[in-house]
Coordinates of C-alpha atoms in Angstrom, one line a residue:
M14 CA 0.0 0.0 0.0
I15 CA 2.9 2.3 0.9
A16 CA 4.5 1.6 -2.5
A17 CA 1.2 2.5 -4.4
C18 CA 0.6 5.6 -2.6
A19 CA 4.3 6.7 -3.0
A20 CA 3.6 6.3 -6.7
L21 CA 1.8 9.6 -6.6
L22 CA 4.8 11.3 -5.6
A23 CA 7.0 9.5 -8.2
A24 CA 4.9 10.6 -11.0
A25 CA 7.3 12.7 -12.9
V26 CA 10.4 14.7 -13.1
A27 CA 10.6 18.6 -12.3
C28 CA 8.0 20.8 -13.6
N29 CA 8.7 23.3 -16.4
K30 CA 7.6 26.6 -14.5
D31 CA 9.5 29.6 -13.1
K32 CA 10.8 30.2 -9.7
N33 CA 7.5 31.8 -8.5
G34 CA 5.6 28.6 -8.9
T35 CA 3.5 29.8 -11.9
D36 CA 3.2 28.2 -15.3
G37 CA 0.8 30.5 -16.7
S38 CA -2.4 28.5 -16.9
T39 CA -5.4 30.4 -15.8
D40 CA -8.2 28.7 -17.7
L41 CA -9.9 26.3 -15.2
T42 CA -13.0 24.3 -15.9
D43 CA -16.0 24.4 -13.6
T44 CA -14.8 21.2 -12.0
E45 CA -11.2 22.4 -11.5
K46 CA -12.5 25.5 -9.7
T47 CA -14.4 23.1 -7.4
L48 CA -11.2 21.4 -6.7
V49 CA -9.1 24.4 -5.9
G50 CA -8.2 24.7 -2.2
I51 CA -6.4 22.5 0.5
W52 CA -7.5 18.9 1.0
E53 CA -6.7 16.8 3.9
N54 CA -6.7 13.0 3.8
T55 CA -9.6 11.6 6.0
D56 CA -7.1 8.7 7.1
P57 CA -4.4 10.3 9.3
D58 CA -2.2 7.3 8.7
N59 CA -2.0 7.4 5.1
V60 CA 1.2 8.5 3.6
V61 CA -0.4 11.1 1.3
Q62 CA -1.5 13.5 3.9
K63 CA -2.6 16.7 2.1
L64 CA -3.1 18.3 -1.3
K65 CA -3.0 22.0 -2.1
L66 CA -4.5 22.7 -5.4
N67 CA -3.9 26.5 -6.7
A68 CA -6.2 28.2 -9.4
D69 CA -3.1 28.8 -11.6
G70 CA -2.6 24.9 -12.0
T71 CA 0.1 24.7 -9.3
G72 CA 0.0 22.8 -6.2
E73 CA 1.8 20.9 -3.4
I74 CA 1.7 17.5 -1.9
L75 CA 2.4 16.6 1.6
Y76 CA 3.8 13.2 2.0
S77 CA 4.6 11.4 5.3
G78 CA 7.5 9.1 5.4
F79 CA 8.8 6.8 8.3
E80 CA 10.8 9.6 10.1
H81 CA 9.9 12.9 8.3
V82 CA 7.2 14.8 6.5
Y83 CA 8.0 16.0 2.9
D84 CA 6.4 18.9 0.7
Y85 CA 6.6 18.7 -3.0
D86 CA 5.7 21.0 -5.7
M87 CA 3.6 20.0 -8.4
L88 CA 1.4 20.9 -11.5
W89 CA -2.2 19.5 -11.8
K90 CA -5.2 19.4 -14.0
A91 CA -8.6 17.6 -14.0
E92 CA -9.7 16.3 -17.4
D93 CA -12.0 13.4 -18.6
G94 CA -12.4 12.0 -15.2
K95 CA -8.8 12.0 -14.4
L96 CA -6.9 14.1 -11.9
T97 CA -3.2 14.5 -13.2
F98 CA -0.3 15.2 -11.1
E99 CA 3.3 16.2 -12.3
V100 CA 5.3 16.2 -9.1
S101 CA 8.5 18.3 -9.2
T102 CA 10.8 15.6 -7.6
D103 CA 13.5 13.4 -9.2
L104 CA 12.4 10.2 -7.6
E105 CA 11.7 8.7 -11.0
A106 CA 12.1 9.9 -14.4
G107 CA 8.8 9.6 -16.2
R108 CA 5.7 11.6 -17.3
P109 CA 2.6 13.0 -15.6
I110 CA 0.2 10.5 -14.3
G111 CA -3.5 10.7 -14.1
Y112 CA -5.8 8.9 -11.5
D113 CA -9.5 8.4 -11.5
Y114 CA -11.4 10.7 -9.3
L115 CA -14.7 11.7 -8.1
L116 CA -16.3 14.3 -5.9
D117 CA -19.3 12.7 -3.8
D118 CA -22.4 14.5 -2.6
N119 CA -20.7 15.5 0.8
G120 CA -18.0 17.4 -1.1
R121 CA -15.3 14.8 -0.5
L122 CA -12.6 13.9 -3.0
H123 CA -11.9 10.5 -3.8
I124 CA -8.8 9.4 -5.7
V125 CA -8.2 5.9 -7.0
I126 CA -4.7 4.3 -7.2
T127 CA -4.5 1.0 -9.0
E128 CA -1.0 -0.8 -9.1
N129 CA -0.5 -4.4 -9.8
D130 CA -4.2 -5.1 -9.8
I131 CA -4.4 -3.6 -6.2
R132 CA -7.0 -0.7 -5.8
I133 CA -6.6 1.9 -3.2
E134 CA -8.8 4.7 -2.7
L135 CA -7.9 7.8 -1.0
T136 CA -10.5 10.2 0.5
F137 CA -9.9 13.9 1.0
S138 CA -12.0 16.6 2.7
K139 CA -11.5 20.3 1.9
I140 CA -10.2 22.3 4.9
D141 CA -10.1 26.0 5.6
G142 CA -6.9 27.8 6.8
E143 CA -3.3 28.5 5.4
W144 CA -0.9 26.0 4.0
E145 CA 1.7 25.9 6.7
Y146 CA 4.2 23.7 5.1
C147 CA 7.2 24.5 2.9
V148 CA 8.3 23.1 -0.4
T149 CA 11.2 21.1 0.3
N150 CA 13.9 22.5 -2.1
I151 CA 12.8 26.1 -1.9
L152 CA 16.4 27.1 -0.8
A153 CA 18.2 25.0 -3.5
G154 CA 20.5 27.3 -5.5
N155 CA 23.3 29.9 -5.4
W156 CA 22.5 33.0 -3.4
E157 CA 24.0 36.3 -2.2
S158 CA 22.5 38.5 0.5
D159 CA 20.9 41.5 -1.0
D160 CA 20.2 43.8 2.0
S161 CA 21.9 46.4 4.2
Y162 CA 23.3 43.8 6.7
D163 CA 26.7 42.0 6.7
K164 CA 27.3 40.2 3.3
F165 CA 27.2 36.4 2.9
Y166 CA 27.0 33.9 0.1
L167 CA 25.1 30.5 0.2
R168 CA 25.0 27.6 -2.0
V169 CA 22.4 24.9 -1.5
E170 CA 22.3 21.6 -3.1
D171 CA 19.0 19.7 -3.7
M172 CA 17.8 17.5 -0.9
E173 CA 17.9 13.9 -1.6
P174 CA 14.4 12.3 -1.6
Y175 CA 13.3 11.2 1.7
S176 CA 16.0 13.2 3.6
N177 CA 15.5 16.5 5.4
N178 CA 19.2 17.4 5.0
F179 CA 20.9 19.5 2.3
P180 CA 24.6 19.8 1.6
A181 CA 25.5 23.6 1.7
V182 CA 28.2 26.0 1.6
Y183 CA 28.2 29.2 3.7
V184 CA 30.7 32.0 2.5
I185 CA 31.6 35.2 4.4
S186 CA 34.6 36.1 2.4
E187 CA 37.3 34.3 0.3
E188 CA 39.2 33.3 3.5
N189 CA 36.0 32.1 5.2
Q190 CA 34.2 29.4 3.3
Y191 CA 32.5 26.7 5.3
W192 CA 30.8 23.3 4.1
C193 CA 27.7 22.9 6.2
V194 CA 24.4 20.9 6.4
L195 CA 21.1 22.7 6.1
R196 CA 18.5 20.7 7.9
Q197 CA 14.7 21.4 7.4
D198 CA 12.3 20.7 10.2
S199 CA 11.1 17.2 10.1
E200 CA 7.4 18.1 10.0
A201 CA 8.0 20.2 6.7
K202 CA 7.8 23.5 8.5
P203 CA 9.3 26.3 6.8
I204 CA 12.2 26.2 9.4
Y205 CA 16.0 25.4 8.4
I206 CA 19.0 25.2 10.6
L207 CA 22.4 25.8 9.0
H208 CA 25.2 23.9 10.9
K209 CA 28.7 25.4 10.0
L210 CA 30.3 22.1 10.5
S211 CA 33.8 23.1 9.0
A212 CA 34.1 26.2 11.3
I213 CA 36.4 25.9 14.3
E214 CA 33.6 27.1 16.4
S215 CA 30.3 25.9 14.8
S216 CA 27.6 28.3 15.3
P217 CA 24.1 27.2 13.9
I218 CA 22.2 29.7 11.9
S219 CA 18.4 29.6 11.3
F220 CA 16.4 30.4 8.3
S221 CA 12.7 30.6 8.5
N222 CA 9.6 31.4 6.5
P223 CA 11.2 31.7 2.9
V224 CA 8.8 33.6 0.7
W225 CA 9.3 34.5 -3.0
E226 CA 9.3 38.2 -3.9
G227 CA 9.9 38.5 -7.6
N228 CA 12.9 36.4 -8.3
R229 CA 14.3 37.0 -4.7
L230 CA 13.7 35.1 -1.4
K231 CA 12.9 36.9 1.7
V232 CA 13.9 34.9 4.7
T233 CA 14.1 35.4 8.6
F234 CA 17.7 35.2 9.5
E235 CA 19.0 34.3 13.2
D236 CA 22.3 33.8 14.4
S237 CA 22.5 31.8 17.5
E238 CA 25.1 34.0 18.9
S239 CA 23.2 37.4 18.3
K240 CA 19.6 35.9 18.9
T241 CA 18.5 38.8 16.9
P242 CA 16.0 37.9 14.0
T243 CA 16.3 39.9 10.9
L244 CA 14.6 39.8 7.6
R245 CA 17.2 39.1 4.8
T246 CA 16.8 39.1 1.2
L247 CA 18.5 36.4 -1.0
K248 CA 19.3 37.1 -4.8
P249 CA 20.1 34.2 -7.0
M250 CA 23.7 34.2 -8.5
D251 CA 24.3 33.2 -12.1
R252 CA 27.6 31.9 -11.2
W253 CA 29.3 30.4 -8.0
P254 CA 32.8 31.8 -7.8
Y255 CA 33.7 29.9 -4.5
K256 CA 34.5 26.3 -3.6
T257 CA 31.9 23.6 -3.5
F258 CA 30.8 21.5 -0.8
D259 CA 32.9 18.5 -1.9
E260 CA 36.0 20.8 -2.4
L261 CA 35.7 22.2 1.1
R262 CA 34.9 18.9 2.8
D263 CA 37.9 17.2 1.2
M264 CA 40.0 20.2 2.5
N265 CA 38.8 20.5 5.9
G266 CA 37.4 17.2 6.9
D267 CA 34.6 16.5 9.3
P268 CA 35.2 17.9 12.8
D269 CA 33.0 15.1 14.3
E270 CA 35.2 12.5 12.6
E271 CA 38.4 13.9 14.3
E272 CA 36.9 13.7 17.9

């Protein structure tokens, strides 16, 4: 059953849309307009917990693993009795996959997954409120701070599927480059802790609530030494001029392994 539900996540490779999460599709059918919103699985133990279906054809899917919760970006559409998802993970190269669905008289959404002659029906109810989770790889990329505070540079690699750790590099200057691990909250909350592992005195830094503003990310930044949260702006970099995670780790080693 877990494998069949996980197939919902392994539907396809990354979506072709811009960083703001829009693909330009705005023409929804009446059925699709009914589907727009946040849906919660009526079975709390199911691996597919929630769906967020936006009016622009984008969305998110909340998946519960054995130890962590993962939030993935996706595109969706409803057509000819099929609800089609294109999930932006690299779990499996493939194409968008459509599932039979129906809306019952009580307004519940039923999605049917069939695998190896096994039929599984997932039932969702629409809920009110905000989506409080965070797309897993929202911080992946090369960034430079773009505000009035002390300058820093950050390189974050994509998180591996079913992990909550990102390989990262944190740079203050040419002489101060650190390989790090950026760890997301295990409940897929928009909270990240950056551990400067290669620094002599490792000082965790937290990022929270990343939000797109144009092509920049606004994040709340807090250094564990100062304890003062500040709103920082991260600007994408076309080219990364500093060392990579592997280069710095090979040069500096792992402090934990030396103890």
